Amino acid sequence: RGYAQSAQRELRCLAEVARSSGVVLDHVYAGKALYHFCEYAKANPDAFRNSHILFWHTGGLFGLYSQAERLQSLPKRVSTFAPTP
């Protein structure tokens, strides 16, 4: 996908992170970064075993306004941080 273009699975991840942690991520940078990191970590668990991971959230929340309609249509409960396709 291109700049500011989000797949439903990425938006589901953002919604679940917000619901479960209270941390709201934008769909352009931080949200995509966390989603793809989680996907990579799930596919390569040994790469991060016994590691401390810092995810630096730098903002970008205003970009979410353009996705409000899509985010509201997501299910109220999602089971994992980074859903697989």
PDB file of N, CA and C in Angstrom:
ATOM      1  N   ARG A   1       0.836  -1.186   0.000  1.00  0.00           N
ATOM      2  CA  ARG A   1       0.000   0.000   0.000  1.00  0.00           C
ATOM      3  C   ARG A   1       0.873   1.238   0.000  1.00  0.00           C
ATOM      4  N   GLY A   2       0.282   2.350  -0.378  1.00  0.00           N
ATOM      5  CA  GLY A   2       1.022   3.600  -0.446  1.00  0.00           C
ATOM      6  C   GLY A   2       0.833   4.457   0.790  1.00  0.00           C
ATOM      7  N   TYR A   3       1.362   5.652   0.716  1.00  0.00           N
ATOM      8  CA  TYR A   3       1.296   6.612   1.810  1.00  0.00           C
ATOM      9  C   TYR A   3      -0.154   6.851   2.217  1.00  0.00           C
ATOM     10  N   ALA A   4      -0.423   6.734   3.498  1.00  0.00           N
ATOM     11  CA  ALA A   4      -1.742   6.971   4.093  1.00  0.00           C
ATOM     12  C   ALA A   4      -2.814   6.013   3.587  1.00  0.00           C
ATOM     13  N   GLN A   5      -2.421   4.923   2.964  1.00  0.00           N
ATOM     14  CA  GLN A   5      -3.355   3.895   2.515  1.00  0.00           C
ATOM     15  C   GLN A   5      -3.247   2.719   3.477  1.00  0.00           C
ATOM     16  N   SER A   6      -4.336   2.406   4.153  1.00  0.00           N
ATOM     17  CA  SER A   6      -4.304   1.359   5.174  1.00  0.00           C
ATOM     18  C   SER A   6      -5.193   0.192   4.800  1.00  0.00           C
ATOM     19  N   ALA A   7      -4.695  -0.993   5.047  1.00  0.00           N
ATOM     20  CA  ALA A   7      -5.498  -2.207   4.882  1.00  0.00           C
ATOM     21  C   ALA A   7      -6.383  -2.371   6.116  1.00  0.00           C
ATOM     22  N   GLN A   8      -7.477  -3.074   5.960  1.00  0.00           N
ATOM     23  CA  GLN A   8      -8.384  -3.303   7.095  1.00  0.00           C
ATOM     24  C   GLN A   8      -7.647  -3.982   8.252  1.00  0.00           C
ATOM     25  N   ARG A   9      -6.759  -4.916   7.959  1.00  0.00           N
ATOM     26  CA  ARG A   9      -6.044  -5.619   9.033  1.00  0.00           C
ATOM     27  C   ARG A   9      -5.157  -4.651   9.822  1.00  0.00           C
ATOM     28  N   GLU A  10      -4.601  -3.639   9.163  1.00  0.00           N
ATOM     29  CA  GLU A  10      -3.811  -2.632   9.875  1.00  0.00           C
ATOM     30  C   GLU A  10      -4.702  -1.788  10.780  1.00  0.00           C
ATOM     31  N   LEU A  11      -5.864  -1.406  10.271  1.00  0.00           N
ATOM     32  CA  LEU A  11      -6.798  -0.616  11.078  1.00  0.00           C
ATOM     33  C   LEU A  11      -7.334  -1.421  12.253  1.00  0.00           C
ATOM     34  N   ARG A  12      -7.582  -2.721  12.047  1.00  0.00           N
ATOM     35  CA  ARG A  12      -8.021  -3.571  13.155  1.00  0.00           C
ATOM     36  C   ARG A  12      -6.961  -3.610  14.243  1.00  0.00           C
ATOM     37  N   CYS A  13      -5.708  -3.671  13.844  1.00  0.00           N
ATOM     38  CA  CYS A  13      -4.614  -3.665  14.815  1.00  0.00           C
ATOM     39  C   CYS A  13      -4.618  -2.362  15.610  1.00  0.00           C
ATOM     40  N   LEU A  14      -4.758  -1.221  14.930  1.00  0.00           N
ATOM     41  CA  LEU A  14      -4.797   0.079  15.611  1.00  0.00           C
ATOM     42  C   LEU A  14      -5.944   0.134  16.618  1.00  0.00           C
ATOM     43  N   ALA A  15      -7.097  -0.358  16.206  1.00  0.00           N
ATOM     44  CA  ALA A  15      -8.263  -0.333  17.086  1.00  0.00           C
ATOM     45  C   ALA A  15      -8.045  -1.208  18.315  1.00  0.00           C
ATOM     46  N   GLU A  16      -7.453  -2.383  18.128  1.00  0.00           N
ATOM     47  CA  GLU A  16      -7.216  -3.272  19.263  1.00  0.00           C
ATOM     48  C   GLU A  16      -6.170  -2.695  20.211  1.00  0.00           C
ATOM     49  N   VAL A  17      -5.122  -2.097  19.677  1.00  0.00           N
ATOM     50  CA  VAL A  17      -4.110  -1.459  20.528  1.00  0.00           C
ATOM     51  C   VAL A  17      -4.763  -0.348  21.352  1.00  0.00           C
ATOM     52  N   ALA A  18      -5.597   0.457  20.725  1.00  0.00           N
ATOM     53  CA  ALA A  18      -6.263   1.553  21.438  1.00  0.00           C
ATOM     54  C   ALA A  18      -7.187   1.018  22.522  1.00  0.00           C
ATOM     55  N   ARG A  19      -7.973  -0.019  22.191  1.00  0.00           N
ATOM     56  CA  ARG A  19      -8.903  -0.579  23.175  1.00  0.00           C
ATOM     57  C   ARG A  19      -8.185  -1.242  24.339  1.00  0.00           C
ATOM     58  N   SER A  20      -7.117  -1.967  24.050  1.00  0.00           N
ATOM     59  CA  SER A  20      -6.482  -2.747  25.108  1.00  0.00           C
ATOM     60  C   SER A  20      -5.459  -1.957  25.917  1.00  0.00           C
ATOM     61  N   SER A  21      -4.872  -0.904  25.335  1.00  0.00           N
ATOM     62  CA  SER A  21      -3.818  -0.190  26.046  1.00  0.00           C
ATOM     63  C   SER A  21      -4.109   1.286  26.285  1.00  0.00           C
ATOM     64  N   GLY A  22      -5.060   1.842  25.536  1.00  0.00           N
ATOM     65  CA  GLY A  22      -5.332   3.268  25.630  1.00  0.00           C
ATOM     66  C   GLY A  22      -4.404   4.104  24.767  1.00  0.00           C
ATOM     67  N   VAL A  23      -3.493   3.459  24.050  1.00  0.00           N
ATOM     68  CA  VAL A  23      -2.554   4.165  23.178  1.00  0.00           C
ATOM     69  C   VAL A  23      -3.163   4.246  21.780  1.00  0.00           C
ATOM     70  N   VAL A  24      -3.324   5.462  21.291  1.00  0.00           N
ATOM     71  CA  VAL A  24      -3.901   5.677  19.967  1.00  0.00           C
ATOM     72  C   VAL A  24      -2.763   5.949  18.990  1.00  0.00           C
ATOM     73  N   LEU A  25      -2.702   5.152  17.941  1.00  0.00           N
ATOM     74  CA  LEU A  25      -1.662   5.279  16.921  1.00  0.00           C
ATOM     75  C   LEU A  25      -2.268   5.777  15.622  1.00  0.00           C
ATOM     76  N   ASP A  26      -1.493   6.546  14.874  1.00  0.00           N
ATOM     77  CA  ASP A  26      -1.969   7.001  13.569  1.00  0.00           C
ATOM     78  C   ASP A  26      -1.825   5.871  12.559  1.00  0.00           C
ATOM     79  N   HIS A  27      -2.541   5.990  11.451  1.00  0.00           N
ATOM     80  CA  HIS A  27      -2.542   4.931  10.439  1.00  0.00           C
ATOM     81  C   HIS A  27      -1.453   5.113   9.390  1.00  0.00           C
ATOM     82  N   VAL A  28      -0.709   6.208   9.449  1.00  0.00           N
ATOM     83  CA  VAL A  28       0.284   6.489   8.406  1.00  0.00           C
ATOM     84  C   VAL A  28       1.666   5.977   8.803  1.00  0.00           C
ATOM     85  N   TYR A  29       2.143   6.308   9.987  1.00  0.00           N
ATOM     86  CA  TYR A  29       3.498   5.928  10.384  1.00  0.00           C
ATOM     87  C   TYR A  29       3.510   4.934  11.542  1.00  0.00           C
ATOM     88  N   ALA A  30       3.179   5.401  12.730  1.00  0.00           N
ATOM     89  CA  ALA A  30       3.313   4.570  13.928  1.00  0.00           C
ATOM     90  C   ALA A  30       2.460   3.307  13.847  1.00  0.00           C
ATOM     91  N   GLY A  31       1.239   3.441  13.383  1.00  0.00           N
ATOM     92  CA  GLY A  31       0.364   2.275  13.286  1.00  0.00           C
ATOM     93  C   GLY A  31       0.892   1.223  12.341  1.00  0.00           C
ATOM     94  N   LYS A  32       1.338   1.648  11.168  1.00  0.00           N
ATOM     95  CA  LYS A  32       1.907   0.694  10.209  1.00  0.00           C
ATOM     96  C   LYS A  32       3.185   0.074  10.762  1.00  0.00           C
ATOM     97  N   ALA A  33       4.003   0.890  11.401  1.00  0.00           N
ATOM     98  CA  ALA A  33       5.255   0.373  11.959  1.00  0.00           C
ATOM     99  C   ALA A  33       4.983  -0.694  13.011  1.00  0.00           C
ATOM    100  N   LEU A  34       4.050  -0.428  13.928  1.00  0.00           N
ATOM    101  CA  LEU A  34       3.749  -1.411  14.966  1.00  0.00           C
ATOM    102  C   LEU A  34       3.116  -2.656  14.357  1.00  0.00           C
ATOM    103  N   TYR A  35       2.188  -2.483  13.448  1.00  0.00           N
ATOM    104  CA  TYR A  35       1.544  -3.639  12.815  1.00  0.00           C
ATOM    105  C   TYR A  35       2.589  -4.548  12.159  1.00  0.00           C
ATOM    106  N   HIS A  36       3.450  -3.961  11.338  1.00  0.00           N
ATOM    107  CA  HIS A  36       4.421  -4.777  10.604  1.00  0.00           C
ATOM    108  C   HIS A  36       5.508  -5.342  11.527  1.00  0.00           C
ATOM    109  N   PHE A  37       5.856  -4.619  12.588  1.00  0.00           N
ATOM    110  CA  PHE A  37       6.774  -5.182  13.566  1.00  0.00           C
ATOM    111  C   PHE A  37       6.147  -6.418  14.214  1.00  0.00           C
ATOM    112  N   CYS A  38       4.889  -6.311  14.625  1.00  0.00           N
ATOM    113  CA  CYS A  38       4.214  -7.446  15.271  1.00  0.00           C
ATOM    114  C   CYS A  38       4.120  -8.639  14.325  1.00  0.00           C
ATOM    115  N   GLU A  39       3.816  -8.386  13.078  1.00  0.00           N
ATOM    116  CA  GLU A  39       3.759  -9.472  12.098  1.00  0.00           C
ATOM    117  C   GLU A  39       5.129 -10.138  11.956  1.00  0.00           C
ATOM    118  N   TYR A  40       6.178  -9.335  11.889  1.00  0.00           N
ATOM    119  CA  TYR A  40       7.524  -9.878  11.772  1.00  0.00           C
ATOM    120  C   TYR A  40       7.897 -10.675  13.025  1.00  0.00           C
ATOM    121  N   ALA A  41       7.585 -10.116  14.188  1.00  0.00           N
ATOM    122  CA  ALA A  41       7.919 -10.788  15.449  1.00  0.00           C
ATOM    123  C   ALA A  41       7.172 -12.111  15.585  1.00  0.00           C
ATOM    124  N   LYS A  42       5.920 -12.153  15.143  1.00  0.00           N
ATOM    125  CA  LYS A  42       5.168 -13.411  15.196  1.00  0.00           C
ATOM    126  C   LYS A  42       5.772 -14.446  14.246  1.00  0.00           C
ATOM    127  N   ALA A  43       6.235 -14.002  13.094  1.00  0.00           N
ATOM    128  CA  ALA A  43       6.819 -14.915  12.108  1.00  0.00           C
ATOM    129  C   ALA A  43       8.244 -15.332  12.474  1.00  0.00           C
ATOM    130  N   ASN A  44       8.928 -14.525  13.281  1.00  0.00           N
ATOM    131  CA  ASN A  44      10.328 -14.771  13.648  1.00  0.00           C
ATOM    132  C   ASN A  44      10.527 -14.613  15.151  1.00  0.00           C
ATOM    133  N   PRO A  45       9.889 -15.434  15.955  1.00  0.00           N
ATOM    134  CA  PRO A  45       9.928 -15.225  17.409  1.00  0.00           C
ATOM    135  C   PRO A  45      11.335 -15.312  18.009  1.00  0.00           C
ATOM    136  N   ASP A  46      12.217 -16.087  17.427  1.00  0.00           N
ATOM    137  CA  ASP A  46      13.568 -16.193  17.979  1.00  0.00           C
ATOM    138  C   ASP A  46      14.383 -14.913  17.803  1.00  0.00           C
ATOM    139  N   ALA A  47      14.002 -14.092  16.860  1.00  0.00           N
ATOM    140  CA  ALA A  47      14.741 -12.851  16.609  1.00  0.00           C
ATOM    141  C   ALA A  47      14.671 -11.899  17.799  1.00  0.00           C
ATOM    142  N   PHE A  48      13.634 -12.017  18.621  1.00  0.00           N
ATOM    143  CA  PHE A  48      13.444 -11.077  19.733  1.00  0.00           C
ATOM    144  C   PHE A  48      13.377 -11.757  21.094  1.00  0.00           C
ATOM    145  N   ARG A  49      13.616 -13.048  21.116  1.00  0.00           N
ATOM    146  CA  ARG A  49      13.553 -13.783  22.381  1.00  0.00           C
ATOM    147  C   ARG A  49      14.557 -13.186  23.381  1.00  0.00           C
ATOM    148  N   ASN A  50      14.117 -13.001  24.615  1.00  0.00           N
ATOM    149  CA  ASN A  50      14.936 -12.428  25.693  1.00  0.00           C
ATOM    150  C   ASN A  50      15.426 -11.016  25.383  1.00  0.00           C
ATOM    151  N   SER A  51      14.661 -10.278  24.601  1.00  0.00           N
ATOM    152  CA  SER A  51      15.024  -8.910  24.250  1.00  0.00           C
ATOM    153  C   SER A  51      14.049  -7.921  24.860  1.00  0.00           C
ATOM    154  N   HIS A  52      14.516  -6.722  25.083  1.00  0.00           N
ATOM    155  CA  HIS A  52      13.655  -5.613  25.472  1.00  0.00           C
ATOM    156  C   HIS A  52      13.417  -4.795  24.214  1.00  0.00           C
ATOM    157  N   ILE A  53      12.177  -4.443  23.967  1.00  0.00           N
ATOM    158  CA  ILE A  53      11.833  -3.708  22.750  1.00  0.00           C
ATOM    159  C   ILE A  53      11.200  -2.387  23.147  1.00  0.00           C
ATOM    160  N   LEU A  54      11.692  -1.309  22.581  1.00  0.00           N
ATOM    161  CA  LEU A  54      11.129   0.013  22.795  1.00  0.00           C
ATOM    162  C   LEU A  54      10.464   0.450  21.498  1.00  0.00           C
ATOM    163  N   PHE A  55       9.182   0.749  21.568  1.00  0.00           N
ATOM    164  CA  PHE A  55       8.473   1.288  20.406  1.00  0.00           C
ATOM    165  C   PHE A  55       8.212   2.755  20.704  1.00  0.00           C
ATOM    166  N   TRP A  56       8.801   3.617  19.959  1.00  0.00           N
ATOM    167  CA  TRP A  56       8.716   5.056  20.196  1.00  0.00           C
ATOM    168  C   TRP A  56       7.561   5.630  19.380  1.00  0.00           C
ATOM    169  N   HIS A  57       6.511   6.034  20.068  1.00  0.00           N
ATOM    170  CA  HIS A  57       5.323   6.599  19.420  1.00  0.00           C
ATOM    171  C   HIS A  57       5.507   8.115  19.335  1.00  0.00           C
ATOM    172  N   THR A  58       5.559   8.646  18.119  1.00  0.00           N
ATOM    173  CA  THR A  58       5.880  10.062  17.939  1.00  0.00           C
ATOM    174  C   THR A  58       4.671  10.929  17.602  1.00  0.00           C
ATOM    175  N   GLY A  59       3.491  10.382  17.629  1.00  0.00           N
ATOM    176  CA  GLY A  59       2.308  11.207  17.369  1.00  0.00           C
ATOM    177  C   GLY A  59       1.680  10.903  16.030  1.00  0.00           C
ATOM    178  N   GLY A  60       1.153  11.942  15.386  1.00  0.00           N
ATOM    179  CA  GLY A  60       0.513  11.768  14.086  1.00  0.00           C
ATOM    180  C   GLY A  60      -0.965  11.483  14.166  1.00  0.00           C
ATOM    181  N   LEU A  61      -1.576  11.762  15.306  1.00  0.00           N
ATOM    182  CA  LEU A  61      -2.984  11.397  15.504  1.00  0.00           C
ATOM    183  C   LEU A  61      -3.961  12.131  14.594  1.00  0.00           C
ATOM    184  N   PHE A  62      -3.612  13.308  14.137  1.00  0.00           N
ATOM    185  CA  PHE A  62      -4.552  14.070  13.315  1.00  0.00           C
ATOM    186  C   PHE A  62      -4.871  13.357  12.009  1.00  0.00           C
ATOM    187  N   GLY A  63      -3.984  12.515  11.554  1.00  0.00           N
ATOM    188  CA  GLY A  63      -4.235  11.747  10.344  1.00  0.00           C
ATOM    189  C   GLY A  63      -5.378  10.767  10.486  1.00  0.00           C
ATOM    190  N   LEU A  64      -5.754  10.431  11.709  1.00  0.00           N
ATOM    191  CA  LEU A  64      -6.844   9.474  11.919  1.00  0.00           C
ATOM    192  C   LEU A  64      -8.205  10.028  11.509  1.00  0.00           C
ATOM    193  N   TYR A  65      -8.349  11.333  11.477  1.00  0.00           N
ATOM    194  CA  TYR A  65      -9.640  11.910  11.107  1.00  0.00           C
ATOM    195  C   TYR A  65     -10.099  11.423   9.740  1.00  0.00           C
ATOM    196  N   SER A  66      -9.171  11.230   8.827  1.00  0.00           N
ATOM    197  CA  SER A  66      -9.545  10.772   7.488  1.00  0.00           C
ATOM    198  C   SER A  66     -10.007   9.319   7.488  1.00  0.00           C
ATOM    199  N   GLN A  67      -9.729   8.582   8.552  1.00  0.00           N
ATOM    200  CA  GLN A  67     -10.099   7.165   8.638  1.00  0.00           C
ATOM    201  C   GLN A  67     -11.240   6.914   9.620  1.00  0.00           C
ATOM    202  N   ALA A  68     -11.847   7.961  10.131  1.00  0.00           N
ATOM    203  CA  ALA A  68     -12.865   7.819  11.181  1.00  0.00           C
ATOM    204  C   ALA A  68     -13.984   6.873  10.779  1.00  0.00           C
ATOM    205  N   GLU A  69     -14.491   6.994   9.579  1.00  0.00           N
ATOM    206  CA  GLU A  69     -15.601   6.148   9.144  1.00  0.00           C
ATOM    207  C   GLU A  69     -15.191   4.682   9.097  1.00  0.00           C
ATOM    208  N   ARG A  70     -14.009   4.398   8.555  1.00  0.00           N
ATOM    209  CA  ARG A  70     -13.533   3.018   8.486  1.00  0.00           C
ATOM    210  C   ARG A  70     -13.269   2.447   9.871  1.00  0.00           C
ATOM    211  N   LEU A  71     -12.726   3.261  10.771  1.00  0.00           N
ATOM    212  CA  LEU A  71     -12.445   2.778  12.118  1.00  0.00           C
ATOM    213  C   LEU A  71     -13.728   2.482  12.886  1.00  0.00           C
ATOM    214  N   GLN A  72     -14.760   3.286  12.701  1.00  0.00           N
ATOM    215  CA  GLN A  72     -16.023   3.072  13.400  1.00  0.00           C
ATOM    216  C   GLN A  72     -16.720   1.806  12.933  1.00  0.00           C
ATOM    217  N   SER A  73     -16.437   1.356  11.714  1.00  0.00           N
ATOM    218  CA  SER A  73     -17.096   0.163  11.198  1.00  0.00           C
ATOM    219  C   SER A  73     -16.430  -1.125  11.659  1.00  0.00           C
ATOM    220  N   LEU A  74     -15.300  -1.033  12.356  1.00  0.00           N
ATOM    221  CA  LEU A  74     -14.605  -2.226  12.830  1.00  0.00           C
ATOM    222  C   LEU A  74     -15.368  -2.859  13.979  1.00  0.00           C
ATOM    223  N   PRO A  75     -15.197  -4.161  14.164  1.00  0.00           N
ATOM    224  CA  PRO A  75     -15.849  -4.823  15.302  1.00  0.00           C
ATOM    225  C   PRO A  75     -15.391  -4.203  16.616  1.00  0.00           C
ATOM    226  N   LYS A  76     -16.247  -4.249  17.596  1.00  0.00           N
ATOM    227  CA  LYS A  76     -15.928  -3.656  18.897  1.00  0.00           C
ATOM    228  C   LYS A  76     -14.857  -4.445  19.631  1.00  0.00           C
ATOM    229  N   ARG A  77     -14.673  -5.704  19.290  1.00  0.00           N
ATOM    230  CA  ARG A  77     -13.685  -6.550  19.977  1.00  0.00           C
ATOM    231  C   ARG A  77     -12.840  -7.261  18.944  1.00  0.00           C
ATOM    232  N   VAL A  78     -11.546  -7.122  19.063  1.00  0.00           N
ATOM    233  CA  VAL A  78     -10.609  -7.824  18.206  1.00  0.00           C
ATOM    234  C   VAL A  78      -9.708  -8.621  19.117  1.00  0.00           C
ATOM    235  N   SER A  79      -9.327  -9.821  18.712  1.00  0.00           N
ATOM    236  CA  SER A  79      -8.681 -10.737  19.653  1.00  0.00           C
ATOM    237  C   SER A  79      -7.178 -10.570  19.805  1.00  0.00           C
ATOM    238  N   THR A  80      -6.465 -10.017  18.827  1.00  0.00           N
ATOM    239  CA  THR A  80      -5.009  -9.925  18.946  1.00  0.00           C
ATOM    240  C   THR A  80      -4.519  -8.548  18.541  1.00  0.00           C
ATOM    241  N   PHE A  81      -3.321  -8.189  18.964  1.00  0.00           N
ATOM    242  CA  PHE A  81      -2.729  -6.912  18.581  1.00  0.00           C
ATOM    243  C   PHE A  81      -2.508  -6.828  17.096  1.00  0.00           C
ATOM    244  N   ALA A  82      -1.976  -7.854  16.492  1.00  0.00           N
ATOM    245  CA  ALA A  82      -1.625  -7.808  15.078  1.00  0.00           C
ATOM    246  C   ALA A  82      -2.284  -8.974  14.344  1.00  0.00           C
ATOM    247  N   PRO A  83      -3.507  -8.780  13.906  1.00  0.00           N
ATOM    248  CA  PRO A  83      -4.213  -9.870  13.236  1.00  0.00           C
ATOM    249  C   PRO A  83      -3.501 -10.264  11.951  1.00  0.00           C
ATOM    250  N   THR A  84      -3.520 -11.546  11.676  1.00  0.00           N
ATOM    251  CA  THR A  84      -2.959 -12.026  10.427  1.00  0.00           C
ATOM    252  C   THR A  84      -4.044 -11.963   9.364  1.00  0.00           C
ATOM    253  N   PRO A  85      -3.644 -11.811   8.098  1.00  0.00           N
ATOM    254  CA  PRO A  85      -4.640 -11.691   7.020  1.00  0.00           C
ATOM    255  C   PRO A  85      -5.506 -12.919   6.880  1.00  0.00           C
TER     256      PRO A  85
END
